[in-house]
Short mmCIF file of C-alpha atoms in Angstrom, two decimals:
data_model
loop_
_atom_site.label_atom_id
_atom_site.label_comp_id
_atom_site.label_asym_id
_atom_site.label_seq_id
_atom_site.Cartn_x
_atom_site.Cartn_y
_atom_site.Cartn_z
CA MET S 104 295.50 47.83 37.11
CA TYR S 105 294.77 51.12 38.89
CA CYS S 106 291.61 51.00 40.98
CA PHE S 107 289.98 53.65 43.11
CA ILE S 108 288.15 51.83 45.88
CA SER S 109 286.67 53.32 49.04
CA ASN S 110 288.37 56.69 48.47
CA THR S 111 291.74 54.97 48.28
CA CYS S 112 294.14 54.38 45.39
CA PHE S 113 295.20 50.82 44.68
CA ASN S 114 297.41 49.21 42.11
CA PHE S 115 296.35 45.59 41.60
CA ASN S 116 297.94 42.83 39.66
CA ALA S 117 295.46 39.96 39.55
CA LEU S 118 296.13 36.61 37.92
CA SER S 119 292.65 35.11 37.68
CA ASN S 120 290.22 36.41 35.10
CA LYS S 121 287.31 36.53 37.48
CA MET S 122 289.28 38.68 39.92
CA LYS S 123 290.32 40.93 37.06
CA SER S 124 286.72 41.42 36.02
CA GLN S 125 285.71 42.23 39.60
CA LEU S 126 288.48 44.81 39.86
CA HIS S 127 287.61 46.20 36.47
CA LYS S 128 284.49 47.84 37.96
CA TYR S 129 286.79 50.09 40.00
CA GLU S 130 289.42 50.73 37.37
CA VAL S 131 290.70 54.22 36.63
CA ASP S 132 293.20 55.33 34.01
CA ALA S 133 295.78 56.86 36.31
CA PHE S 134 296.36 58.67 39.56
CA SER S 135 297.89 62.02 40.15
CA PRO S 136 301.53 61.71 41.29
CA LYS S 137 300.76 63.03 44.75
CA GLU S 138 298.28 60.28 45.59
CA LYS S 139 299.31 57.56 47.99
CA ILE S 140 298.95 54.25 46.18
CA PHE S 141 298.71 50.84 47.79
CA SER S 142 299.97 47.99 45.64
CA ILE S 143 298.49 44.51 45.89
CA LEU S 144 300.33 42.20 43.54
CA SER S 145 299.79 38.50 42.94
CA ILE S 146 302.75 36.34 42.09
CA GLU S 147 302.70 32.70 41.01
CA VAL S 148 305.54 30.67 42.51
CA GLU S 149 306.83 27.09 42.30
CA GLU S 150 307.29 26.94 46.06
CA LEU S 151 305.75 29.23 48.65
CA PRO S 152 308.43 31.33 50.37
CA LEU S 153 307.77 30.24 53.96
CA PRO S 154 309.63 32.44 56.45
CA LYS S 155 312.43 30.79 58.39
CA GLU S 156 311.96 33.07 61.39
CA GLU S 157 309.87 32.26 64.46
CA ILE S 158 306.12 32.66 64.20
CA THR S 159 305.03 35.76 66.10
CA TYR S 160 301.58 34.33 66.65
CA SER S 161 299.06 31.92 65.17
CA THR S 162 295.31 31.92 64.70
CA PRO S 163 293.23 29.01 63.38
CA THR S 164 293.47 30.40 59.83
CA TYR S 165 296.80 32.19 59.58
CA ASP S 166 300.26 32.58 61.08
CA ILE S 167 301.83 35.98 61.48
CA TYR S 168 305.53 36.70 61.27
CA GLN S 169 306.40 40.20 62.40
CA LEU S 170 309.81 40.86 60.91
CA LYS S 171 311.92 43.99 61.15
CA ASP S 172 310.82 45.61 57.92
CA ARG S 173 307.78 43.57 56.91
CA LEU S 174 304.92 41.46 58.08
CA ILE S 175 304.15 38.04 56.69
CA GLN S 176 300.78 36.30 56.77
CA VAL S 177 300.74 32.58 56.01
CA GLN S 178 297.17 31.72 55.13
CA ARG S 179 295.35 28.42 55.41
CA VAL S 180 291.86 27.27 54.49
CA ASN S 181 290.73 24.04 56.15
CA ASP S 182 294.35 23.32 57.15
CA GLU S 183 295.52 23.66 53.58
CA LEU S 184 298.19 26.26 52.92
CA ILE S 185 296.76 28.50 50.19
CA GLY S 186 299.20 31.38 50.00
CA ILE S 187 301.39 33.96 51.65
CA ILE S 188 300.96 37.71 51.91
CA GLU S 189 304.02 39.84 52.51
CA TYR S 190 303.25 43.38 53.63
CA GLU S 191 305.92 46.02 53.36
CA ASP S 192 305.04 49.71 53.62
CA ASN S 193 302.37 50.37 51.00
CA LYS S 194 302.84 47.12 49.16
CA ALA S 195 301.43 43.63 49.62
CA LEU S 196 302.87 40.74 47.65
CA ILE S 197 300.62 37.72 47.35
CA TYR S 198 302.35 34.44 46.69
CA MET S 199 300.31 31.49 45.40
CA LYS S 200 301.43 28.12 44.15
CA LYS S 201 298.51 27.31 41.90
CA PRO S 202 296.52 30.51 41.63
CA SER S 203 292.76 30.31 41.52
CA PHE S 204 290.04 32.91 41.82
CA LEU S 205 289.04 31.70 45.28
CA LYS S 206 292.57 31.86 46.68
CA GLU S 207 293.31 35.17 45.05
CA TYR S 208 290.00 36.65 46.18
CA LEU S 209 290.58 35.68 49.80
CA LEU S 210 294.17 36.91 49.91
CA MET S 211 293.41 40.15 48.08
CA GLU S 212 290.51 40.79 50.41
CA TYR S 213 292.90 40.49 53.35
CA ALA S 214 295.39 42.87 51.75
CA TYR S 215 292.71 45.40 50.81
CA THR S 216 291.25 45.24 54.34
CA TYR S 217 294.72 45.56 55.86
CA PHE S 218 295.46 48.80 54.03
CA MET S 219 291.96 50.22 54.56
CA GLN S 220 291.92 49.53 58.29
CA LYS S 221 295.47 50.77 58.65
CA GLU S 222 295.04 53.95 56.66
CA HIS S 223 291.53 54.99 57.69
CA ASN S 224 289.00 54.69 60.46
CA ALA S 225 287.45 51.75 58.67
CA ILE S 226 286.15 48.30 59.43
CA LEU S 227 285.03 45.39 57.28
CA PHE S 228 281.41 44.49 57.94
CA HIS S 229 280.04 41.09 56.89
CA SER S 230 276.75 42.19 55.40
CA SER S 231 274.70 42.76 52.27
CA SER S 232 273.84 46.37 51.60
CA ILE S 233 271.42 48.44 49.56
CA GLU S 234 270.94 52.12 48.95
CA TYR S 235 267.29 53.06 49.15
CA LYS S 236 266.20 56.66 48.59
CA GLY S 237 269.69 57.82 49.39
CA HIS S 238 269.95 55.80 52.61
CA GLY S 239 272.49 53.06 53.13
CA ILE S 240 270.90 49.98 54.68
CA ILE S 241 272.87 46.96 55.82
CA PHE S 242 271.47 43.46 56.26
CA THR S 243 273.61 41.41 58.55
CA ALA S 244 273.55 37.93 60.09
CA LYS S 245 275.67 34.84 60.08
CA SER S 246 276.22 33.13 56.73
CA GLY S 247 273.25 31.22 55.39
CA THR S 248 270.59 33.31 57.17
CA GLY S 249 269.49 35.23 54.10
CA LYS S 250 271.25 38.61 53.94
CA SER S 251 271.63 38.38 50.20
CA THR S 252 268.09 37.06 49.85
CA GLN S 253 266.63 40.11 51.60
CA ALA S 254 268.79 42.48 49.56
CA SER S 255 267.71 40.74 46.35
CA LEU S 256 264.02 40.95 47.36
CA TRP S 257 264.45 44.70 47.74
CA LYS S 258 266.13 44.79 44.35
CA LYS S 259 263.17 42.91 42.87
CA TYR S 260 260.38 45.00 44.39
CA LYS S 261 261.85 48.45 45.07
CA ASP S 262 264.12 50.93 43.43
CA VAL S 263 267.43 50.20 45.12
CA ILE S 264 271.12 49.95 44.31
CA GLN S 265 273.04 47.02 45.76
CA ILE S 266 276.33 48.36 47.15
CA ASN S 267 278.00 45.11 48.18
CA ASP S 268 276.48 41.70 48.72
CA ASP S 269 278.91 40.27 51.27
CA LYS S 270 281.59 42.53 52.75
CA ASN S 271 280.92 46.20 53.21
CA MET S 272 283.72 48.58 54.01
CA VAL S 273 282.42 51.00 56.64
CA VAL S 274 284.52 54.14 56.78
CA GLU S 275 284.29 57.09 59.16
CA GLU S 276 284.71 60.49 57.55
CA ASP S 277 284.20 63.62 59.68
CA GLY S 278 282.32 61.62 62.28
CA ILE S 279 279.90 60.12 59.75
CA LEU S 280 279.86 56.48 58.69
CA TYR S 281 279.76 55.59 55.01
CA LEU S 282 279.41 52.32 53.16
CA TYR S 283 281.66 51.72 50.24
CA GLY S 284 281.19 49.26 47.44
CA ASN S 285 284.26 47.11 46.88
CA PRO S 286 285.12 44.12 44.70
CA PHE S 287 284.86 41.62 47.54
CA SER S 288 281.19 40.81 47.38
CA GLY S 289 281.08 37.04 47.90
CA LYS S 290 279.60 34.36 45.70
CA SER S 291 277.23 36.66 43.84
CA CYS S 292 279.85 39.24 42.80
CA ILE S 293 277.18 41.91 43.22
CA ASP S 294 278.82 45.21 44.06
CA THR S 295 278.71 48.79 42.86
CA ASN S 296 281.44 51.38 42.87
CA ARG S 297 279.52 53.73 45.13
CA LYS S 298 279.49 55.44 48.48
CA THR S 299 276.44 55.93 50.63
CA LYS S 300 275.79 57.05 54.18
CA LEU S 301 275.21 54.18 56.61
CA ASP S 302 271.78 54.96 58.05
CA PHE S 303 270.38 51.67 59.18
CA ILE S 304 271.50 48.22 60.29
CA VAL S 305 269.06 45.33 60.00
CA PHE S 306 270.04 42.26 62.02
CA ILE S 307 268.03 39.47 60.42
CA TYR S 308 266.97 35.97 61.38
CA GLN S 309 264.68 33.52 59.62
CA ASN S 310 261.08 33.49 60.74
CA LYS S 311 257.73 32.26 59.41
CA ASP S 312 256.11 35.64 59.97
CA ASN S 313 257.71 39.02 59.52
CA THR S 314 258.36 40.57 62.90
CA ILE S 315 260.50 43.53 63.80
CA ARG S 316 261.79 45.35 66.88
CA GLU S 317 264.62 47.58 68.00
CA LEU S 318 267.72 45.98 69.48
CA LYS S 319 269.39 47.36 72.57
CA GLY S 320 272.78 47.33 74.25
CA LYS S 321 274.32 43.95 74.77
CA GLU S 322 272.10 42.17 72.24
CA ALA S 323 273.19 44.56 69.50
CA LEU S 324 276.84 44.51 70.52
CA ILE S 325 277.06 40.72 70.52
CA LEU S 326 275.31 40.32 67.18
CA LEU S 327 277.50 43.03 65.72
CA MET S 328 280.75 41.61 67.08
CA HIS S 329 280.25 38.41 65.13
CA GLN S 330 279.85 40.25 61.83
CA ILE S 331 282.63 42.84 61.89
CA ALA S 332 286.37 42.47 61.62
CA ASN S 333 287.92 41.56 64.95
CA VAL S 334 290.96 43.05 66.64
CA SER S 335 293.96 41.53 64.86
CA PHE S 336 297.29 42.42 63.33
CA MET S 337 295.29 44.70 61.03
CA MET S 338 293.00 46.34 63.58
CA SER S 339 294.07 47.89 66.86
CA LYS S 340 291.94 47.67 70.01
CA GLU S 341 291.53 51.44 69.96
CA LYS S 342 290.29 51.57 66.39
CA TRP S 343 287.98 48.62 66.95
CA ASN S 344 286.44 50.37 69.95
CA TYR S 345 286.09 53.65 68.12
CA MET S 346 284.42 52.02 65.11
CA THR S 347 282.09 49.77 67.10
CA ASP S 348 280.98 52.72 69.26
CA LEU S 349 280.04 54.62 66.11
CA ILE S 350 278.34 51.64 64.47
CA LEU S 351 276.28 51.02 67.59
CA LYS S 352 274.94 54.57 67.35
CA VAL S 353 273.43 53.79 63.94
CA LYS S 354 269.73 52.99 64.11
CA ASN S 355 269.06 49.30 63.99
CA CYS S 356 266.38 46.65 64.17
CA TYR S 357 266.07 42.93 64.75
CA PHE S 358 264.07 41.52 61.88
CA GLY S 359 262.59 38.03 61.76
CA CYS S 360 261.74 37.61 58.12
CA ASN S 361 260.58 35.23 55.44
CA ILE S 362 261.19 35.41 51.71
CA SER S 363 258.31 37.48 50.39
CA LEU S 364 257.14 40.90 49.31
CA ASP S 365 255.59 41.17 52.76
CA ALA S 366 259.09 41.02 54.28
CA VAL S 367 260.13 44.00 52.17
CA ASN S 368 256.97 45.94 53.04
CA THR S 369 257.27 45.18 56.75
CA LEU S 370 260.77 46.60 56.86
CA GLU S 371 259.89 49.54 54.64
CA ASN S 372 256.97 50.45 56.92
CA TYR S 373 259.18 50.14 59.96
CA LEU S 374 261.72 52.49 58.42
CA LYS S 375 258.97 55.00 57.61
CA GLU S 376 257.27 54.76 61.00
CA ASN S 377 260.52 55.38 62.75
CA SER S 378 261.00 58.47 60.59
CA TYR S 379 264.32 57.64 59.10
CA GLY S 380 263.78 60.27 56.49
CA ILE S 381 262.32 57.78 54.05
CA GLU S 382 259.22 59.33 52.55
CA GLN S 383 256.38 57.68 50.69
CA MET U 249 293.37 46.23 93.50
CA GLU U 250 294.47 46.16 89.92
CA LEU U 251 292.11 45.89 86.96
CA ASN U 252 292.78 43.50 84.14
CA ASN U 253 293.32 45.99 81.34
CA ASN U 254 292.15 43.49 78.75
CA PHE U 255 288.59 44.42 79.70
CA ILE U 256 287.25 47.63 78.27
CA LEU U 257 284.15 49.48 79.31
CA LYS U 258 281.57 50.04 76.59
CA GLU U 259 278.33 51.96 76.78
CA VAL U 260 275.68 51.05 74.23
CA ALA U 261 272.29 52.75 74.33
CA GLY U 262 272.58 53.29 78.08
CA GLU U 263 273.76 49.74 78.79
CA ILE U 264 277.19 49.39 80.34
CA MET U 265 279.34 46.43 79.43
CA LEU U 266 282.80 45.06 79.89
CA VAL U 267 284.24 43.44 76.79
CA TYR U 268 287.32 41.24 76.85
CA GLN U 269 289.96 42.03 74.27
CA ASN U 270 293.68 41.72 73.89
CA GLU U 271 296.01 42.77 71.09
CA LYS U 272 295.00 39.82 68.95
CA THR U 273 291.28 39.41 69.40
CA VAL U 274 288.02 40.36 71.03
CA ASP U 275 286.50 37.44 72.89
CA PHE U 276 282.84 37.39 71.94
CA SER U 277 281.94 35.03 74.75
CA LYS U 278 283.11 37.47 77.42
CA VAL U 279 280.70 40.38 77.49
CA ILE U 280 279.59 41.34 80.98
CA THR U 281 276.78 43.78 81.67
CA LEU U 282 277.07 46.14 84.63
CA ASN U 283 274.41 48.30 86.22
CA GLU U 284 275.03 51.96 87.15
CA ILE U 285 276.46 51.13 90.57
CA GLY U 286 278.56 48.37 89.08
CA LYS U 287 280.01 50.88 86.67
CA GLU U 288 280.68 53.32 89.49
CA ILE U 289 282.51 50.70 91.54
CA TYR U 290 284.47 49.62 88.48
CA LEU U 291 285.55 53.22 87.83
CA LEU U 292 286.50 53.74 91.47
CA ILE U 293 288.70 50.64 91.32
CA LYS U 294 290.21 52.06 88.16
CA GLU U 295 291.07 55.24 90.08
CA GLY U 296 292.99 53.05 92.51
CA LYS U 297 290.49 53.13 95.38
CA GLU U 298 290.45 50.31 97.94
CA GLU U 299 287.33 48.48 99.09
CA ASN U 300 286.73 50.62 102.21
CA GLU U 301 287.26 53.83 100.24
CA ILE U 302 284.72 52.68 97.68
CA VAL U 303 282.18 52.02 100.44
CA SER U 304 282.73 55.48 101.97
CA SER U 305 282.46 57.13 98.59
CA LEU U 306 279.19 55.37 97.72
CA LEU U 307 277.73 56.07 101.18
CA LEU U 308 277.84 59.79 100.42
CA GLU U 309 275.76 59.20 97.35
CA TYR U 310 273.23 56.52 98.21
CA GLU U 311 270.83 56.22 101.10
CA VAL U 312 271.70 52.77 102.27
CA ARG U 313 272.81 51.12 105.49
CA LYS U 314 276.56 50.84 105.71
CA GLU U 315 276.53 47.11 106.50
CA VAL U 316 274.36 46.39 103.46
CA LEU U 317 276.54 48.45 101.17
CA LYS U 318 279.70 46.93 102.58
CA LYS U 319 278.48 43.45 101.83
CA ASP U 320 277.27 44.37 98.34
CA VAL U 321 280.57 46.01 97.41
CA HIS U 322 282.47 43.04 98.83
CA ASP U 323 280.37 40.55 96.86
CA PHE U 324 280.73 42.58 93.69
CA ILE U 325 284.50 42.78 94.00
CA LYS U 326 284.62 39.05 94.73
CA LYS U 327 282.65 38.46 91.53
CA LEU U 328 285.04 40.67 89.53
CA LYS U 329 287.93 38.62 90.87
CA GLU U 330 286.22 35.37 89.87
CA LEU U 331 285.73 36.74 86.38
CA LYS U 332 289.38 37.83 86.33
CA ILE U 333 288.34 41.44 85.75
CA ILE U 334 290.42 42.25 88.82
CA ASN U 335 293.87 40.69 88.86
CA ASP U 336 294.52 38.67 91.98
#
């Protein structure tokens, strides 16, 4: 299935129906022959093809084998081996023993992120995003805080488009950061095939009353670091630094919020007061 | 003195920080904030300056007694060594 996601051409072969329907939102008929296409192909196997070579390095969730012509990622979830991704040039092969949507989703998300971060100045940002009056706004916090809840409140009370409910691809183009919808939007599967300028980052935490202030320096950096892709085999130190420097220049606030219309209004007023180009 | 090149200098909204990272990860627990003078000393070390050269260089810039500055620079460098920002 040909998909055009975040200004990039992909050829997917998904096995699970739910993954197929997610990808379907980004489907195109064909690409022109001169386009560079990244292939991400799922394969069901009897036995996972574990590499015989030495592990190059391990993290708590995956092992990396850097071989001469390809790179192999052996992926675990809670110590259970769930699949293998083999990257070679513009192709990623995903091997799964018993394919499921959850396994396929996770592995495809890795492969998509790998090609995006390799090909562009891009970084995956754990966040729920909306477009409001042409402005891209990101809600971010650790899981369970209420990113999606805030985005859905805005959806309920204001005229917004939800771009991606869980993982936003932030891409730099001519010095400007954009948010791209992509099929990896978490439990809700709320995402739109759309691009919008990243204008505002809202770091949220739960609070009885709605309270808001600007975040500075170290506070912002540390909160941000926990929610963006880290330096890894798919992100160089240099690119990470470049992207985080740009992201930290985006206007932000630290928002203690509850689940109410008042939360939406508090943030909306803050955006207006700080003249972010959002008119009445 | 040799700096540990796994620390990178980051400036965010006027705040100056050192962040630990290697080829595989960024360590979120190791973010160190520096003040302006701290940054200046750090950059002088990066240029390859020794402790006494750093003191002389800062003396030209700041109105401070040499003994005070000497001690401050020494303590700061000691701290950087403890934090492994300067390789021993």
